[in-house]
């Protein structure tokens, strides 16, 4: 395989570990825990894994560890640093006992069920250290949820002598990891299940999980490109760039990029919902910024749009919720209807208010809303072209304002969608260290005999040596939510908090950014060089931790 010069140099990078993990490790158990909400219901569903204590690793004395084989699964969307979680896990289990073996299940949770796996030996691991992507074993979105799947998984785990399984995934995959941990514990199968917090979306975080891995690198990659666009835009001075950013429901990515690049507009979905804004309100806001800049002679600018925006416009949210329930129960009938008749069919089946909204949507957007759900029942928001929808509506509004003399400039738009560009980027130093530490921590949770825990590394704005490694019972993060038309236990998604420091910092500056051309050009991620250039965590983390 031909490698780039950077890949070769980067392979030699030794990720940093928290001090407590650098030698022998001891376990410090904290208080018993409770779920964030719906305690009674969650406890009933997880009798064996509910209420366990928080775990922190501290420096300890050497001890013997019986050999054990370990399995690993990459689940869901790619996020930079996944290979380092696996290499940290590999180094951790080898340190515990060199006879330990690591098996990777191929293409996500489906590999466990279908018995597709490969042993990850030192040679293979070394090829992937500090690289982006999940290609070492591939990833997939199969949802592990049925007893049949759990039993099929057990067959192969038993055959390979695997005593512990690590599931690297987002909120839904970690929810499934917990359900699996509970099932194996209830059956006394002697298999531990540990989760690791992955997702570029940044929405798997709470008091104990400061950030999900991949968010740092993905945001820095998007910010680099947005910065480049801003410089182009400020050079040609003739385009408004509408830039949609991945992130599913939450606006963390858009907000972080805004803090890094200082665009003219950044829409935050959570604020749109809180202020009960309609689609027209959002369009009017953007059009006003365009008109104000035009009055100053600036017919150019940038608008950042979170991919989940549509779901947060209250009227759209209620429409999507009804569509989710409706399609969960009538999906087959819907799929059997001729494509040209599907829109009419949905209009005839929805409640009056939602039917009217659905009917008013442009054909393309309406179609995208009724397309297949992902395996967790979510609308595939990345398929909805919100950036075009908004720019078209802004153009229409500006044309009307022009007639009324309220807009004096020109408006020409360019569209972009950044998502896949960042999901497999080579991990930043932060993600390389954080992921390696998460994987290493997972191995220590296994050695401590834990199951139903998520690997946790905290104090992440301090130097890596001062990071705090441990484990959090996954049940602690759960609440009951409606999914596929039923109430289910799930890890609570972390949306942008409007009272949080990152949003407040943005809100305090956005009027200036709207009017002035205050662009920042972050440039590409740097892997070698001065620490202030290479090792900065995200602005979100820094602001959240009062830095
Ligand atoms: P995860 O929650 O699986 O980490 O998703 C990350 C993500 O990149 C989202 O931002 C995006 O909406 C989704 O994956 C797109 O997934 P896919 O490429 O499978 O359609």
XYZ file of N, CA and C and ligand atoms in Angstrom, residues 75-79 134 139-141 169-173 198-204 212-213 222 245-250 253 307-308 374-376 378-383 417-420 423 493, ligand 1:
164
model
N -19.406 0.823 15.298
C -20.828 0.903 14.974
C -21.239 2.308 14.513
N -21.981 2.387 13.425
C -22.520 3.670 12.966
C -21.545 4.458 12.109
N -21.771 5.773 12.061
C -20.990 6.641 11.174
C -19.529 6.724 11.605
N -18.650 6.869 10.627
C -17.218 6.969 10.920
C -16.935 8.240 11.732
N -15.887 8.185 12.540
C -15.434 9.357 13.296
C -13.922 9.248 13.451
N -12.509 3.925 9.496
C -12.874 2.732 10.274
C -12.533 1.493 9.456
N -17.449 -0.525 9.358
C -18.507 -0.198 10.314
C -19.861 -0.495 9.683
N -20.908 -0.486 10.472
C -22.243 -0.705 9.917
C -23.304 -0.227 10.893
N -24.536 -0.146 10.403
C -25.613 0.390 11.242
C -26.631 -0.664 11.680
N -19.432 3.289 19.556
C -20.576 3.818 18.824
C -21.159 5.072 19.451
N -22.232 5.554 18.848
C -22.913 6.752 19.330
C -23.954 6.408 20.389
N -24.892 7.324 20.610
C -25.864 7.096 21.689
C -26.700 5.839 21.458
N -27.174 5.640 20.232
C -28.023 4.469 19.983
C -27.221 3.166 20.117
N -25.996 3.150 19.593
C -25.192 1.921 19.663
C -24.800 1.611 21.101
N -18.421 7.464 20.624
C -17.995 7.912 19.297
C -19.094 8.724 18.641
N -18.825 9.771 18.006
C -19.650 10.434 16.998
C -19.134 11.838 16.733
N -18.999 12.160 15.460
C -18.586 13.521 15.107
C -19.639 14.516 15.582
N -20.898 14.042 15.759
C -22.005 14.950 16.053
C -21.850 15.674 17.394
N -21.061 15.113 18.297
C -20.836 15.751 19.597
C -22.040 15.680 20.527
N -23.023 14.844 20.197
C -24.249 14.832 21.004
C -24.284 13.719 22.037
N -23.185 12.957 22.145
C -23.095 11.970 23.215
C -22.150 12.558 24.241
N -17.614 13.416 22.629
C -17.503 12.150 21.898
C -16.301 12.281 20.966
N -15.627 11.179 20.709
C -14.424 11.315 19.881
C -14.798 11.571 18.424
N -13.856 20.824 8.913
C -14.885 21.676 8.281
C -14.475 23.151 8.407
N -23.946 21.699 7.526
C -22.959 20.884 8.231
C -23.618 19.686 8.876
N -22.974 18.546 8.766
C -23.495 17.330 9.393
C -23.653 17.512 10.890
N -24.259 16.544 11.500
C -24.402 16.615 12.958
C -25.714 16.027 13.426
N -26.482 15.493 12.499
C -27.789 14.915 12.811
C -28.668 15.964 13.484
N -29.285 15.666 14.655
C -30.212 16.632 15.259
C -29.491 17.827 15.876
N -28.450 17.557 16.624
C -27.820 18.629 17.408
C -27.019 19.586 16.517
N -21.854 20.852 15.855
C -20.819 21.044 14.825
C -20.924 22.448 14.237
N -27.458 20.347 9.931
C -28.253 19.470 9.066
C -29.610 19.108 9.662
N -29.740 19.199 10.993
C -31.012 18.790 11.609
C -32.046 19.896 11.694
N -33.506 5.507 9.158
C -32.345 4.666 9.420
C -32.812 3.558 10.374
N -31.926 2.570 10.667
C -32.404 1.442 11.471
C -32.895 1.826 12.868
N -32.561 3.040 13.322
C -33.035 3.471 14.639
C -34.326 4.278 14.540
N -34.771 7.077 12.732
C -34.576 8.526 12.544
C -34.733 8.909 11.070
N -35.246 10.125 10.844
C -35.264 10.660 9.482
C -33.808 10.846 9.065
N -33.477 10.535 7.823
C -32.079 10.695 7.400
C -31.870 12.155 6.994
N -31.646 12.980 8.027
C -31.601 14.424 7.804
C -30.498 14.843 6.835
N -29.438 14.015 6.740
C -28.355 14.423 5.837
C -28.813 14.406 4.378
N -29.960 13.783 4.097
C -30.454 13.744 2.715
C -31.326 14.959 2.366
N -22.293 21.143 1.266
C -22.673 20.266 2.377
C -21.404 19.567 2.838
N -20.992 19.854 4.065
C -19.788 19.194 4.592
C -20.167 18.170 5.643
N -19.746 16.968 5.430
C -20.011 15.882 6.372
C -18.966 14.815 6.171
N -19.081 14.151 5.027
C -18.179 13.029 4.746
C -16.714 13.480 4.653
N -15.341 13.023 8.319
C -15.575 11.873 9.204
C -14.393 10.902 9.276
N -29.891 12.196 24.382
C -29.060 12.939 23.422
C -28.744 14.319 23.997
P -23.377 8.568 14.094
O -24.413 8.995 15.064
O -23.543 7.168 13.654
O -21.990 8.835 14.613
O -23.613 9.502 12.830
C -22.761 10.435 12.329
C -23.310 10.988 11.037
O -22.196 11.498 10.319
C -24.390 12.069 11.169
O -23.832 13.350 11.362
C -25.122 11.935 9.866
O -26.449 12.426 9.943
C -25.103 10.464 9.622
O -23.925 9.980 10.255
C -25.103 10.068 8.169
O -24.980 8.693 8.100
P -24.927 7.850 6.765
O -23.677 8.234 6.045
O -24.915 6.434 7.233
O -26.149 8.212 6.008
